[in-house]
């Protein structure tokens, strides 16, 4: 890999050339930042990947079954496996989706599962992202550039091809397409992930459209094109649930498509991922996912959660209060690396304040044991350093559930920091899956 | 056509116009800068009057650098390029990542040229990138309508700038011929009367005497943008 690493600066120049950026709003101003790339890839062996990918597919299948259940018969609540508090009272639960069966019964077509590996090699799932997980485009385009920079590296290493993501995404869209073209629906160029929206549209041979390009008539969605209006069969939406259709959700949304939900409810268009998936990737429901695997699939979970406590349970509250300083406290209302606090690092007064908040509103918080997850080497001009890193794996559900043989490895900017989100200044790596 | 349908057509057309405006402006400024070396000051006041743009600068050198690199000056070349980028960035799946990357590189070079030790020299790389973009578009935009909409943008801007500035006027007949060929292959609606006037004037446009009529016809030729 040394030859490839020597090209780090050149690869980053090429990524700048292709506009691999993410947007960030700070003090009300939109700025675009380059996403720093580190050429030292994360390497996962074939055996390890075999287990990991089985576990990921299993987890996503269970989550899809949960979504079908919670918007349908709600057996899991009636059977007491998941409390009502974490389902129909969750902010991610959308009442307008009750009773709607999406095309082919698939709710989460593209799932981004965040994992970390502890120092003993065990993988833990930290978070499930079933709404609009982003980040596949970064390792996708960087692989292409890396191969050009150092073909020898890829000749010598038996790395699985990852540039199939566009065709995998197309297959997922085609599988549920209700008749018409495939569209990637973006809020517009000032969205944080706009590069990804436009790049995936190109890779999956889909049309990139904003709200003004689309309309609903007679419960069907149409795209306005040069050659007349074209029926839309599948929409990979990169717009949040609440902004997607102003006639159904937030009426003030100007980036939504009026009556989209009517067309969806009539079965005339597939929405990828299905609206309402937030109920299954809430930080609180995460606690119950291993139980879902057993409940729906009658299997033992292959992947573990990080040890998690729900303060709303008396026993867990007691443990959390007794061990507060050694836990990481997560606000279920936040995302993107925000609202994650290592209680032990807080000044005493702030820590007691947080403790009171947790005690006062236990449903809002979860607590987790701090996993001493492994660090990966990062190449800097002054020498290699170690940084905490996670892995976002992408699981695509079409005719079958498949795991993309790659993933986004994100690393933290500062030594010892466990927050790896790009919005917090971190960088990314390619993820190599070795062939057997 | 419904105005909303045209968002992509509009962007393609203006992408072409801003790319062409950047190229012509750089060519003129490089020439002006060269002449200024021999103490022939660039008549920037007349230049601005011809383009009908305001001028916040008070010296020839100040104008040349400001017109090229000042992002706070609405009419600057760097802003023309930024406007081209603003249109290109939302057209990636139409024009391709490869074509878009040349605009991105032109923007990057323009920014570094502004702070560089030899900005006029570095501008040549911006020109190179924009010509590479044009070549790449020819190859990578598969849809004929889209490809020719960008080209109509090039043609309209070129005729507009040449007529306004009296620049390369001997080539205007060739530009009219190009535009005539290109507009057959774009979905944009045309004003038939203005087209007839333009075609009638094409063999001898005489921009010195027909400036206003030529500008009215070329600017108003396409109804949807």
XYZ file of C-alpha atoms in Angstrom:
661
model
C 0.000 0.000 0.000
C 3.041 2.293 0.393
C 2.978 3.274 -3.260
C -0.657 4.310 -2.969
C -0.065 6.221 0.266
C 2.645 8.270 -1.419
C -0.088 9.615 -3.703
C -2.273 10.940 -0.867
C -1.945 14.592 -1.873
C -2.568 13.822 -5.535
C -5.644 11.786 -4.711
C -7.001 14.656 -2.637
C -6.333 17.017 -5.549
C -8.320 14.727 -7.800
C -11.169 14.549 -5.296
C -11.216 18.364 -5.274
C -11.345 18.256 -9.054
C -14.475 16.135 -8.940
C -16.045 18.362 -6.305
C -16.118 15.776 -3.501
C -17.363 18.147 -0.853
C -19.935 18.341 1.838
C -21.934 21.390 2.781
C -22.206 22.762 6.251
C -24.200 25.635 7.699
C -22.381 27.684 10.284
C -23.850 30.856 11.748
C -26.519 30.799 9.063
C -24.017 30.699 6.195
C -23.605 27.804 3.767
C -20.035 26.680 3.190
C -18.623 23.774 1.257
C -15.668 21.827 2.579
C -13.509 19.213 1.001
C -13.786 15.855 2.752
C -10.160 14.892 3.567
C -9.187 11.480 2.246
C -6.588 9.228 3.808
C -5.071 6.705 1.423
C -4.342 4.058 4.080
C -7.360 1.855 3.496
C -9.208 -0.047 6.183
C -8.722 -3.708 5.267
C -11.264 -6.388 6.150
C -10.445 -10.017 5.489
C -12.779 -12.270 3.498
C -13.646 -14.391 6.561
C -14.382 -11.384 8.707
C -16.495 -9.869 5.937
C -18.452 -13.045 5.490
C -19.622 -12.883 9.112
C -20.056 -9.148 9.086
C -22.133 -9.090 5.910
C -24.351 -11.950 7.115
C -24.940 -10.045 10.344
C -25.688 -6.814 8.532
C -28.161 -8.427 6.131
C -29.803 -10.214 9.049
C -30.151 -6.970 10.975
C -31.657 -5.082 8.029
C -34.092 -7.924 7.283
C -35.269 -7.749 10.902
C -35.622 -3.981 10.730
C -37.663 -4.260 7.538
C -39.900 -6.826 9.246
C -40.271 -4.478 12.218
C -41.331 -1.596 9.962
C -43.917 -3.759 8.197
C -45.222 -4.813 11.602
C -45.312 -1.423 13.257
C -47.202 0.149 10.346
C -49.389 -2.948 10.161
C -50.573 -5.404 12.819
C -48.106 -4.351 15.559
C -47.607 -7.860 16.827
C -44.303 -6.956 18.429
C -46.040 -4.485 20.726
C -48.899 -6.833 21.542
C -46.356 -9.530 22.403
C -44.525 -7.157 24.738
C -41.177 -7.329 22.946
C -40.986 -3.594 22.253
C -42.891 -1.079 24.376
C -45.374 1.261 22.759
C -43.269 4.200 23.977
C -40.624 3.311 21.414
C -42.930 2.762 18.512
C -46.132 4.685 18.000
C -45.073 7.388 20.472
C -41.715 7.835 18.763
C -41.226 11.088 16.842
C -40.124 8.970 13.869
C -43.475 7.220 13.676
C -45.643 8.794 10.971
C -49.362 8.197 11.328
C -50.055 8.860 7.604
C -47.993 5.772 6.778
C -50.153 3.383 8.769
C -51.712 0.775 6.541
C -49.572 1.596 3.491
C -47.635 -1.343 2.125
C -44.767 -0.075 -0.009
C -43.995 -1.814 -3.337
C -42.647 -5.340 -2.729
C -43.101 -4.708 1.005
C -39.661 -3.119 1.325
C -39.273 -0.179 3.676
C -35.537 0.251 4.018
C -33.943 -0.204 0.607
C -30.681 1.518 1.453
C -29.553 1.134 5.041
C -26.423 2.658 6.494
C -25.279 0.713 9.522
C -22.562 2.311 11.663
C -20.141 -0.077 13.339
C -16.983 0.084 15.369
C -14.435 -2.594 16.040
C -13.122 -2.970 19.565
C -9.493 -3.709 20.279
C -10.284 -7.398 20.715
C -11.642 -7.493 17.171
C -15.360 -7.643 18.020
C -17.603 -5.537 15.816
C -20.389 -3.570 17.498
C -23.283 -1.821 15.804
C -23.527 1.759 17.019
C -26.398 3.051 14.951
C -28.839 2.071 12.213
C -29.606 4.726 9.594
C -32.734 3.840 7.654
C -33.887 7.219 6.423
C -31.390 8.792 4.047
C -27.942 7.492 4.961
C -25.228 9.218 2.983
C -21.575 8.504 2.298
C -21.447 5.740 -0.319
C -20.250 8.104 -3.032
C -17.016 8.974 -1.214
C -15.362 5.540 -1.173
C -16.883 4.915 -4.586
C -15.174 7.808 -6.345
C -11.983 7.566 -4.282
C -11.501 3.920 -5.333
C -11.600 4.950 -8.959
C -8.935 7.575 -8.389
C -6.766 5.311 -6.208
C -6.732 2.652 -8.910
C -5.538 5.217 -11.418
C -2.838 6.528 -9.068
C -1.429 3.177 -8.126
C -2.607 0.279 -10.289
C 0.200 -1.836 -8.892
C -1.305 -1.640 -5.407
C -4.525 -3.137 -6.695
C -2.706 -5.756 -8.742
C -0.886 -6.960 -5.646
C -3.870 -6.863 -3.289
C -6.915 -8.968 -3.854
C -9.519 -6.267 -3.237
C -13.198 -6.763 -4.067
C -14.578 -4.351 -6.630
C -16.719 -1.614 -5.079
C -17.561 0.364 -8.192
C -20.724 -1.670 -8.570
C -22.652 0.604 -6.230
C -24.364 2.477 -9.080
C -25.652 -0.736 -10.643
C -26.702 -2.108 -7.240
C -28.648 1.085 -6.599
C -30.248 0.854 -10.034
C -31.321 -2.728 -9.347
C -32.872 -1.652 -6.059
C -34.812 1.093 -7.817
C -35.830 -1.101 -10.745
C -37.057 -3.799 -8.368
C -39.718 -1.558 -6.846
C -40.333 0.706 -9.839
C -44.086 1.045 -10.410
C -43.764 2.007 -14.075
C -41.716 4.949 -15.290
C -38.301 6.454 -14.853
C -36.063 6.373 -11.787
C -35.510 9.726 -10.129
C -33.182 10.929 -7.404
C -35.048 13.673 -5.628
C -32.742 16.286 -4.088
C -33.551 19.335 -1.988
C -31.031 21.221 -4.155
C -27.414 22.170 -4.396
C -27.232 23.741 -0.944
C -27.912 20.422 0.722
C -24.987 19.022 2.704
C -24.860 15.874 0.556
C -25.526 17.422 -2.862
C -22.368 15.977 -4.379
C -23.633 12.514 -3.512
C -27.089 13.145 -4.962
C -25.727 14.262 -8.305
C -22.978 11.652 -8.459
C -25.313 8.761 -7.669
C -27.790 10.007 -10.285
C -25.021 9.767 -12.847
C -23.817 6.374 -11.592
C -27.299 4.817 -11.408
C -28.444 6.353 -14.687
C -31.295 8.114 -12.913
C -32.655 11.613 -13.372
C -31.721 14.160 -10.726
C -34.762 16.250 -9.918
C -35.795 18.986 -7.538
C -39.326 19.644 -6.343
C -40.117 21.995 -9.240
C -39.243 19.301 -11.759
C -41.876 16.919 -10.393
C -45.619 17.031 -9.977
C -48.496 14.720 -9.129
C -51.589 14.316 -11.267
C -54.249 11.622 -11.014
C -52.252 9.992 -8.228
C -49.219 9.586 -10.477
C -45.882 11.364 -10.329
C -44.459 13.018 -13.444
C -41.114 14.514 -14.340
C -41.123 17.551 -16.616
C -38.617 16.949 -19.386
C -37.641 18.398 -22.764
C -39.564 15.696 -24.552
C -42.800 15.920 -22.642
C -43.697 14.772 -19.173
C -42.477 11.361 -18.113
C -44.084 9.083 -15.568
C -41.941 8.418 -12.500
C -41.890 4.877 -11.127
C -39.363 5.136 -8.312
C -38.066 8.061 -6.310
C -34.859 7.792 -4.332
C -35.596 10.751 -2.172
C -32.865 12.625 -0.379
C -35.375 14.899 1.332
C -36.447 14.316 4.936
C -39.875 12.850 5.641
C -41.312 16.032 7.083
C -40.407 18.124 4.004
C -41.345 15.579 1.353
C -45.002 16.479 0.816
C -46.425 19.771 2.123
C -49.991 18.507 1.775
C -49.286 15.646 4.167
C -46.458 16.770 6.447
C -45.025 20.272 7.049
C -47.217 22.663 5.048
C -44.467 25.295 4.936
C -42.099 22.992 3.024
C -41.041 24.499 -0.303
C -38.805 21.585 -1.240
C -41.542 18.950 -1.282
C -43.846 17.536 -3.956
C -47.511 18.254 -3.189
C -49.593 15.054 -3.066
C -46.612 12.724 -3.349
C -48.030 10.676 -0.487
C -51.304 10.266 -2.380
C -49.451 8.693 -5.299
C -47.447 6.549 -2.892
C -50.540 5.423 -1.028
C -52.166 4.463 -4.349
C -49.183 2.236 -5.140
C -48.194 4.265 -8.190
C -44.699 5.209 -7.110
C -42.029 3.684 -4.905
C -40.330 5.933 -2.383
C -36.827 4.916 -1.409
C -36.485 4.755 1.582
C -40.093 4.564 2.682
C -41.412 7.489 4.704
C -41.798 6.699 8.372
C -38.586 4.671 8.706
C -37.452 6.998 11.486
C -39.378 4.851 13.933
C -36.828 2.081 13.372
C -33.608 4.078 13.601
C -34.382 6.120 16.655
C -31.487 5.909 19.122
C -33.945 4.360 21.610
C -35.308 1.599 19.370
C -31.710 0.552 18.663
C -31.747 -1.160 22.060
C -34.400 -3.570 20.815
C -32.945 -4.525 17.434
C -31.258 -7.757 18.617
C -34.627 -8.787 20.085
C -36.247 -8.068 16.709
C -33.822 -10.468 15.033
C -34.913 -13.239 17.371
C -38.587 -12.279 17.220
C -39.002 -11.953 13.449
C -36.326 -14.223 12.049
C -36.096 -16.782 14.834
C -32.323 -16.486 14.669
C -29.595 -15.486 17.072
C -28.249 -12.024 16.254
C -24.884 -12.279 14.544
C -23.906 -8.705 15.353
C -23.922 -7.160 18.773
C -25.086 -3.772 19.939
C -22.787 -1.727 22.097
C -23.954 -2.386 25.702
C -26.821 0.071 26.043
C -29.098 1.184 28.863
C -32.501 2.796 28.642
C -33.009 5.049 31.645
C -36.767 4.651 31.269
C -36.360 1.145 32.699
C -35.948 1.307 36.445
C -33.100 -1.158 36.569
C -31.226 0.617 33.768
C -31.794 4.021 35.375
C -30.275 2.787 38.549
C -27.207 1.464 36.692
C -26.868 4.690 34.703
C -27.001 6.851 37.816
C -24.469 4.660 39.631
C -22.042 4.568 36.706
C -22.740 7.937 35.104
C -19.122 9.018 34.764
C -18.095 5.939 32.838
C -20.895 6.105 30.237
C -21.532 7.916 26.999
C -24.891 9.689 27.101
C -26.773 10.171 23.836
C -29.627 12.529 23.191
C -32.108 10.655 21.006
C -33.320 13.965 19.561
C -29.947 14.766 17.967
C -28.007 13.413 14.975
C -24.776 13.947 13.047
C -22.496 13.457 16.065
C -24.277 16.145 18.053
C -25.810 15.361 21.442
C -23.200 12.680 22.218
C -21.519 13.336 25.560
C -18.832 11.374 27.370
C -20.095 12.073 30.879
C -16.692 11.530 32.477
C -15.151 14.363 30.479
C -17.652 16.972 31.669
C -16.891 19.436 34.471
C -18.651 18.390 37.676
C -21.390 20.999 37.431
C -22.235 20.205 33.799
C -22.202 16.500 34.580
C -24.679 16.927 37.435
C -26.832 19.094 35.189
C -26.878 16.334 32.562
C -27.615 13.738 35.234
C -30.666 15.770 36.291
C -31.816 16.021 32.685
C -31.574 12.262 32.217
C -33.456 11.645 35.457
C -36.118 14.204 34.514
C -36.788 12.970 30.973
C -35.546 9.372 30.750
C -37.205 8.617 27.390
C -35.064 11.210 25.671
C -31.715 9.618 26.554
C -29.801 6.416 26.152
C -26.551 5.502 27.854
C -23.849 3.260 26.465
C -20.678 1.717 27.757
C -17.703 3.400 26.168
C -16.242 1.001 23.669
C -12.539 1.384 23.357
C -12.721 1.017 19.622
C -9.643 0.503 17.628
C -7.641 3.230 16.024
C -6.441 3.170 12.452
C -3.295 4.724 11.032
C -3.759 8.006 9.194
C -1.057 9.361 6.915
C 0.065 12.926 7.538
C 3.037 14.668 5.892
C 4.855 14.688 9.236
C 4.268 10.971 9.772
C 1.513 8.446 10.415
C -0.740 8.952 13.438
C -3.522 6.873 14.998
C -7.122 8.024 14.972
C -10.442 6.531 16.101
C -12.450 5.256 13.147
C -15.871 3.768 12.501
C -17.388 2.046 9.490
C -20.649 2.829 7.751
C -21.706 -0.270 5.857
C -24.334 0.039 3.141
C -26.963 -2.673 2.941
C -29.175 -2.669 -0.142
C -32.490 -4.472 -0.198
C -33.887 -5.338 -3.601
C -34.849 -8.827 -4.697
C -32.546 -9.887 -1.879
C -30.628 -8.087 0.822
C -27.010 -7.517 -0.158
C -24.166 -5.717 1.520
C -22.024 -3.468 -0.648
C -18.496 -4.908 -0.440
C -16.936 -1.684 0.787
C -18.115 1.099 3.067
C -17.282 4.508 4.389
C -14.576 4.479 7.029
C -14.579 7.790 8.867
C -11.830 8.892 11.244
C -11.681 11.648 13.804
C -9.633 14.763 13.345
C -8.013 14.806 16.760
C -6.144 12.218 18.731
C -8.363 10.330 21.172
C -11.577 11.926 19.869
C -14.258 9.337 19.140
C -16.522 11.651 17.108
C -15.844 10.838 13.479
C -18.558 12.773 11.632
C -17.471 14.872 8.666
C -19.381 17.817 10.115
C -17.031 17.587 13.115
C -13.919 17.860 10.969
C -13.083 14.189 10.389
C -11.864 12.552 7.196
C -12.533 9.306 5.354
C -10.821 6.201 4.042
C -11.632 3.581 1.490
C -12.691 0.197 2.889
C -11.100 -2.796 1.235
C -12.794 -6.144 1.422
C -10.327 -8.833 0.490
C -11.342 -11.703 -1.764
C -10.928 -15.143 -0.284
C -43.121 25.512 -22.716
C -44.018 25.826 -19.053
C -41.361 27.966 -17.388
C -40.760 25.312 -14.734
C -40.000 22.662 -17.337
C -37.168 24.799 -18.468
C -35.068 24.768 -15.375
C -32.539 22.397 -16.905
C -32.730 23.954 -20.371
C -32.245 27.338 -18.818
C -29.248 26.157 -16.865
C -27.675 24.522 -19.902
C -28.127 27.678 -21.952
C -26.678 29.942 -19.259
C -23.879 27.499 -18.571
C -22.860 27.981 -22.212
C -23.187 31.755 -21.991
C -21.116 32.106 -18.812
C -18.380 29.800 -20.062
C -18.131 31.831 -23.258
C -18.264 35.136 -21.365
C -15.373 33.992 -19.187
C -13.295 32.956 -22.181
C -13.844 36.173 -24.122
C -13.299 38.356 -21.069
C -9.990 36.671 -20.284
C -8.864 37.053 -23.872
C -9.650 40.772 -23.807
C -8.018 41.342 -20.413
C -4.863 39.476 -21.367
C -4.605 41.675 -24.429
C -5.317 44.831 -22.405
C -2.733 43.880 -19.784
C -0.142 43.326 -22.465
C -0.818 46.721 -24.023
C -0.668 48.396 -20.616
C 2.960 47.254 -20.309
C 3.802 49.739 -23.066
C 1.961 52.554 -21.257
C -1.101 52.344 -23.400
C -3.736 52.455 -20.676
C -6.759 50.319 -21.144
C -9.813 52.467 -21.794
C -11.875 50.762 -19.162
C -14.506 53.490 -19.019
C -15.485 52.940 -22.646
C -15.259 49.196 -22.149
C -17.792 49.394 -19.308
C -20.064 51.709 -21.247
C -20.131 49.291 -24.163
C -21.029 46.439 -21.871
C -23.473 48.662 -19.979
C -21.964 47.763 -16.630
C -21.019 49.987 -13.717
C -17.367 50.639 -12.922
C -16.204 51.073 -9.341
C -12.494 51.343 -10.232
C -10.403 54.442 -10.823
C -7.305 53.206 -12.626
C -6.649 51.003 -15.595
C -4.605 48.483 -13.605
C -7.143 48.513 -10.792
C -9.923 47.819 -13.251
C -8.124 44.953 -14.980
C -7.387 43.142 -11.731
C -10.809 43.935 -10.272
C -12.631 42.897 -13.420
C -10.738 39.618 -13.410
C -10.640 38.617 -9.760
C -12.879 40.751 -7.555
C -15.728 38.571 -6.288
C -17.461 41.611 -4.823
C -17.786 43.063 -8.344
C -20.898 41.528 -9.847
C -19.596 41.682 -13.418
C -16.135 40.267 -12.775
C -14.734 37.321 -14.684
C -14.361 35.279 -11.521
C -18.074 35.739 -10.964
C -18.905 34.762 -14.560
C -17.000 31.570 -13.909
C -18.769 31.098 -10.583
C -22.115 31.520 -12.345
C -21.047 28.896 -14.880
C -20.188 26.606 -11.968
C -23.545 27.319 -10.272
C -25.290 26.064 -13.393
C -22.938 23.153 -14.026
C -23.077 21.763 -10.486
C -26.802 21.024 -10.803
C -26.352 19.363 -14.200
C -23.856 16.638 -13.288
C -25.957 13.741 -14.531
C -26.638 15.600 -17.808
C -23.143 16.856 -18.600
C -21.203 14.099 -16.731
C -18.753 14.248 -13.831
C -15.886 14.464 -16.303
C -17.178 17.630 -17.938
C -18.109 19.149 -14.593
C -14.621 18.472 -13.269
C -13.123 20.876 -15.842
C -15.341 23.692 -14.590
C -14.404 22.788 -11.022
C -10.704 22.915 -11.925
C -11.154 26.248 -13.717
C -12.749 27.636 -10.543
C -9.927 26.277 -8.384
C -7.258 27.743 -10.684
C -9.037 31.097 -10.885
C -9.056 31.311 -7.095
C -5.389 30.452 -6.805
C -4.498 32.773 -9.716
C -5.986 35.718 -7.839
C -3.474 35.166 -5.050
C -0.666 33.907 -7.295
C 2.585 35.550 -8.327
C 1.773 35.540 -12.057
C -2.021 35.777 -12.322
C -2.082 36.511 -16.053
C -0.038 33.426 -16.767
C -2.228 31.244 -14.585
C -5.305 32.469 -16.428
C -4.106 30.487 -19.388
C -4.831 27.335 -17.386
C -8.375 28.567 -16.780
C -8.780 28.969 -20.541
C -7.341 25.483 -21.081
C -9.837 23.985 -18.648
C -12.779 25.724 -20.270
C -11.791 24.518 -23.723
C -11.354 21.042 -22.281
C -14.840 21.376 -20.823
C -16.230 22.238 -24.240
C -14.531 19.265 -25.837
C -15.656 16.962 -23.081
C -19.264 18.164 -23.426
C -19.200 17.268 -27.092
C -18.287 13.750 -26.155
C -20.158 13.185 -22.925
C -23.524 14.900 -23.345
C -25.409 12.179 -25.140
C -28.692 14.018 -25.446
C -28.611 16.148 -28.615
C -31.041 18.731 -27.246
C -28.909 19.294 -24.180
C -25.656 19.448 -26.137
C -26.956 22.011 -28.583
C -28.610 24.097 -25.890
C -25.167 24.640 -24.337
C -23.790 25.472 -27.780
C -26.546 27.992 -28.423
C -25.432 29.626 -25.181
C -21.865 29.877 -26.516
C -23.095 31.397 -29.784
C -25.469 33.939 -28.286
C -22.846 35.147 -25.801
C -20.156 35.351 -28.434
C -22.299 37.391 -30.814
C -23.488 39.583 -27.966
C -19.959 40.333 -26.716
C -18.495 40.814 -30.179
C -21.259 43.227 -31.152
C -21.096 45.197 -27.914
C -17.325 45.515 -27.906
C -16.670 45.622 -31.630
C -14.389 42.652 -31.056
C -13.557 40.109 -33.773
C -16.352 41.584 -35.864
C -14.889 40.092 -39.025
C -15.892 36.660 -37.698
C -19.508 37.555 -36.953
C -20.859 36.031 -40.163
C -19.300 32.722 -39.142
C -20.905 32.998 -35.697
C -24.315 33.602 -37.246
C -23.888 30.514 -39.406
C -22.983 28.479 -36.339
C -25.954 29.753 -34.392
C -28.298 29.004 -37.283
C -27.093 25.431 -37.390
C -27.225 24.979 -33.620
C -30.665 26.388 -32.986
C -32.253 23.679 -35.135
C -31.295 21.143 -32.503
C -32.407 22.768 -29.282
C -35.902 22.500 -27.765
C -35.936 26.222 -26.959
C -38.641 28.193 -28.736
C -37.516 30.999 -30.999
C -38.906 34.399 -31.913
C -39.394 33.899 -35.653
C -39.328 37.568 -36.502
C -36.062 38.208 -34.693
C -34.583 35.142 -36.312
C -35.522 36.414 -39.778
C -33.960 39.785 -39.029
C -30.761 38.173 -37.788
C -30.490 35.861 -40.786
C -31.115 38.805 -43.097
C -28.270 40.735 -41.491
C -25.913 37.772 -41.253
C -23.932 38.386 -44.482
C -23.137 41.948 -43.428
C -24.033 42.568 -39.790
C -22.225 45.929 -39.597
C -22.324 46.121 -35.789
C -21.070 49.704 -35.766
C -24.361 50.861 -37.289
C -26.727 48.041 -36.306
C -25.627 47.500 -32.717
C -28.973 47.984 -30.982
C -30.967 45.947 -33.496
C -28.453 43.107 -33.429
C -28.437 43.018 -29.639
C -32.212 43.129 -29.423
C -32.535 40.239 -31.847
C -29.820 38.034 -30.412
C -30.770 38.644 -26.772
C -34.452 38.059 -27.498
C -34.015 35.189 -29.928
C -34.923 32.442 -27.462
C -38.234 32.896 -25.737
C -37.780 30.540 -22.836
C -34.535 31.699 -21.266
